[in-house]
Coordinates of C-alpha atoms in Angstrom, one line a residue:
Chain A
G16 CA 0.0 0.0 0.0
Q17 CA 0.9 3.6 -0.3
N18 CA 1.8 5.5 2.8
I19 CA 3.0 9.0 3.9
D20 CA 4.2 9.4 7.5
Q21 CA 4.7 12.7 9.3
P22 CA 4.5 13.7 13.0
T23 CA 1.1 14.6 14.2
E24 CA 2.1 17.7 16.2
M25 CA 5.2 19.7 16.9
T26 CA 5.9 22.7 19.1
A27 CA 8.5 25.4 18.5
T28 CA 9.4 28.8 19.8
E29 CA 9.0 32.1 17.9
G30 CA 12.3 33.0 16.2
A31 CA 13.6 29.5 16.2
I32 CA 14.1 26.8 13.5
V33 CA 11.9 23.7 13.1
Q34 CA 12.2 20.7 10.8
I35 CA 9.1 18.7 9.9
N36 CA 9.9 15.3 8.5
C37 CA 8.0 13.2 6.0
T38 CA 8.7 9.6 4.9
Y39 CA 6.9 7.9 2.1
Q40 CA 6.3 4.6 0.4
T41 CA 4.4 5.0 -2.9
S42 CA 4.0 3.3 -6.2
G43 CA 6.4 5.3 -8.2
F44 CA 7.4 8.9 -7.7
N45 CA 6.7 12.1 -9.7
G46 CA 7.4 14.7 -7.1
L47 CA 6.9 15.6 -3.4
F48 CA 4.9 18.6 -2.3
W49 CA 4.5 20.6 0.9
Y50 CA 1.3 22.6 1.6
Q51 CA 0.4 24.9 4.5
Q52 CA -3.0 24.8 6.0
H53 CA -4.2 27.3 8.6
A54 CA -7.0 26.2 10.8
G55 CA -10.3 26.4 9.0
E56 CA -8.7 27.4 5.8
A57 CA -7.7 25.8 2.5
P58 CA -4.3 24.3 1.9
T59 CA -1.9 26.5 0.0
F60 CA 1.2 25.4 -2.0
L61 CA 4.6 25.8 -0.4
S62 CA 7.1 23.8 -2.3
Y63 CA 7.9 21.1 -4.8
N64 CA 10.8 18.7 -5.0
V65 CA 11.4 16.2 -7.8
L66 CA 15.2 15.9 -7.6
D67 CA 17.3 15.1 -4.6
G68 CA 18.6 18.1 -2.7
L69 CA 17.5 21.3 -1.0
E70 CA 15.1 23.8 -2.5
E71 CA 15.1 27.2 -0.7
K72 CA 12.3 29.7 -0.8
G73 CA 12.8 32.6 1.7
R74 CA 12.4 31.3 5.3
F75 CA 11.2 27.9 4.0
S76 CA 13.3 25.2 2.6
S77 CA 12.4 21.6 1.5
F78 CA 14.8 18.7 1.1
L79 CA 14.3 15.4 -0.7
S80 CA 16.1 12.1 -0.7
R81 CA 14.4 9.7 -3.2
S82 CA 16.6 6.8 -2.2
K83 CA 15.5 7.1 1.4
G84 CA 11.9 8.0 0.7
Y85 CA 12.4 11.0 2.9
S86 CA 11.8 14.7 2.9
Y87 CA 11.8 17.5 5.4
L88 CA 10.4 21.1 5.5
L89 CA 12.7 23.5 7.3
L90 CA 11.2 26.7 8.7
K91 CA 13.5 29.4 9.9
E92 CA 13.0 32.5 12.0
L93 CA 9.6 31.2 13.1
Q94 CA 6.7 33.7 13.3
M95 CA 3.4 33.3 15.1
K96 CA 1.7 33.2 11.7
D97 CA 3.6 30.0 10.9
S98 CA 1.2 28.2 13.3
A99 CA -0.6 25.9 10.9
S100 CA -0.7 22.3 9.7
Y101 CA 1.9 21.3 7.1
L102 CA 0.8 18.6 4.6
C103 CA 3.3 16.4 2.8
A104 CA 2.0 14.9 -0.5
V105 CA 3.7 12.6 -3.1
M106 CA 2.7 12.3 -6.7
D107 CA 2.7 8.6 -7.6
S108 CA 3.3 6.9 -11.0
N109 CA -0.3 7.6 -12.0
Y110 CA 0.1 11.3 -11.2
Q111 CA -2.2 11.0 -8.2
L112 CA -1.3 12.9 -5.1
I113 CA -1.1 10.8 -1.9
W114 CA -1.4 13.0 1.2
G115 CA 0.0 12.6 4.6
A116 CA -2.3 13.4 7.6
G117 CA -0.4 16.6 8.3
T118 CA 1.7 18.0 11.1
K119 CA 0.2 20.6 13.3
L120 CA 2.9 23.2 14.2
I121 CA 2.3 25.2 17.4
I122 CA 4.5 28.3 17.8
K123 CA 5.0 29.6 21.3
P124 CA 6.1 33.2 22.1
Chain B
N3 CA -9.3 37.5 -7.7
A4 CA -11.9 34.7 -7.1
G5 CA -9.7 31.6 -7.9
V6 CA -11.7 28.6 -6.7
T7 CA -15.1 29.2 -5.2
Q8 CA -17.2 26.6 -3.4
T9 CA -20.8 26.9 -2.4
P10 CA -22.3 26.4 0.1
K11 CA -19.7 26.9 2.9
F12 CA -21.8 25.1 5.5
R13 CA -24.6 22.6 5.3
V14 CA -26.5 20.3 7.7
L15 CA -28.4 17.4 6.3
K16 CA -30.5 14.6 7.6
T17 CA -29.6 11.0 6.7
G18 CA -31.1 10.2 3.3
Q19 CA -31.3 13.8 2.0
S20 CA -29.5 14.8 -1.1
M21 CA -27.5 17.8 -2.0
T22 CA -25.0 19.3 -4.5
L23 CA -21.8 21.1 -3.8
L24 CA -20.8 23.6 -6.5
C25 CA -17.2 24.4 -7.4
A26 CA -16.3 27.2 -9.8
Q27 CA -12.8 28.2 -11.0
D28 CA -11.9 31.2 -13.1
M29 CA -8.3 30.2 -14.0
N30 CA -9.2 28.2 -17.1
H31 CA -7.7 25.1 -15.5
E32 CA -8.2 21.7 -17.1
Y33 CA -8.0 19.6 -14.0
M34 CA -10.5 19.8 -11.1
Y35 CA -10.7 17.6 -8.0
W36 CA -13.0 16.9 -5.1
Y37 CA -11.4 15.9 -1.8
R38 CA -12.6 15.2 1.7
Q39 CA -10.7 16.0 4.8
D40 CA -11.3 14.2 8.0
P41 CA -9.5 14.5 11.4
G42 CA -6.3 12.5 11.6
M43 CA -6.4 11.6 7.9
G44 CA -4.8 13.0 4.8
L45 CA -6.9 14.5 2.1
R46 CA -8.7 11.8 0.2
L47 CA -9.6 12.1 -3.5
I48 CA -13.3 11.5 -4.2
H49 CA -13.5 12.2 -7.9
Y50 CA -11.6 14.2 -10.4
S51 CA -11.9 15.6 -13.9
V52 CA -9.2 16.0 -16.6
G53 CA -11.4 18.2 -18.8
E54 CA -14.9 19.4 -19.7
G55 CA -17.2 16.4 -20.0
T56 CA -14.9 13.9 -18.3
T57 CA -14.9 12.5 -14.8
A58 CA -13.0 9.7 -13.0
K59 CA -13.2 8.0 -9.7
G60 CA -10.6 8.7 -7.0
E61 CA -9.8 6.9 -3.8
V62 CA -13.2 7.1 -2.1
P63 CA -15.9 7.6 -4.7
D64 CA -18.8 5.5 -3.2
G65 CA -21.9 7.5 -2.3
Y66 CA -20.8 10.5 -4.5
N67 CA -21.4 11.5 -8.1
V68 CA -19.9 14.3 -10.1
S69 CA -20.4 16.3 -13.3
R70 CA -18.3 18.6 -15.3
L71 CA -20.6 20.0 -18.0
K72 CA -18.7 23.3 -18.2
K73 CA -14.9 23.7 -17.9
Q74 CA -15.2 26.1 -15.1
N75 CA -17.6 24.1 -12.9
F76 CA -17.3 20.8 -11.1
L77 CA -20.3 19.6 -9.1
L78 CA -20.3 17.0 -6.3
G79 CA -23.6 15.3 -5.5
L80 CA -24.7 13.2 -2.6
E81 CA -27.8 11.3 -3.5
S82 CA -28.6 9.8 -0.1
A83 CA -26.4 11.4 2.6
A84 CA -25.0 9.2 5.4
P85 CA -23.4 10.2 8.7
S86 CA -20.1 8.8 7.4
Q87 CA -20.1 11.6 4.9
T88 CA -19.8 14.3 7.6
S89 CA -16.6 16.0 6.6
V90 CA -15.0 19.1 5.1
Y91 CA -15.0 19.0 1.3
F92 CA -12.4 20.8 -0.7
C93 CA -12.5 21.5 -4.4
A94 CA -9.2 22.1 -6.2
S95 CA -8.0 22.8 -9.7
S96 CA -4.7 22.7 -11.5
A97 CA -3.5 23.7 -14.9
W98 CA -2.3 20.2 -15.7
R99 CA -1.4 17.1 -13.7
E100 CA 2.0 16.2 -15.0
S101 CA 3.7 19.4 -13.7
T102 CA 4.6 20.9 -10.4
G103 CA 1.3 19.6 -9.1
E104 CA 0.3 22.9 -7.6
L105 CA -3.3 22.7 -6.7
F106 CA -5.5 25.7 -6.0
F107 CA -8.1 25.0 -3.4
G108 CA -11.4 26.5 -2.6
E109 CA -12.2 27.5 1.0
G110 CA -14.0 24.3 1.8
S111 CA -17.5 23.2 2.5
R112 CA -18.3 21.8 5.9
L113 CA -21.0 19.2 5.8
T114 CA -22.7 17.6 8.7
V115 CA -25.1 14.7 8.3
L116 CA -27.3 13.9 11.3

């Protein structure tokens, strides 16, 4: 079966750095995506990785290792507005997105 | 900019009632999707469409029907609602599938079935 695993909840301090991990087992691989979802709102696209390595976009970076079936989302200089759920999703060989359950990130002052 | 618009935002149904959720996008996207989101679970694909006049089943299609008569609209129907269909429903669209996969989501429709 296809599976995406990510921690259910994480807590971090404002101004700090946090790393949210995602491991996956899917039928084929056509890219890994991170989305941000604030409570009661729609998910919004954050990043896309299809090759191994680090993609940096401002305070957010996403890393992929296809051989390990592993990705992480790195958030720097945390702000209170970063409190949200972060969804990891993998596009399989049929170009279907398989979604993890999301990691709820709580930022404390 | 409207983007993806879903109606209604909230609805309460009794078991056995029917309803239709409407999704409209103004980005001229080919692909449209209906997902449901339940606590502790990832988004699950109900049905999707790769273009006007086409629909296909996703991961959890039972109890739902869809139609894509116009490119900009994607309708999700529940013919006989059940309590297990209590969920938040998200519509999404994308320019094409074999790409960065960026989906644009509507604000969600919260459905409660009593």
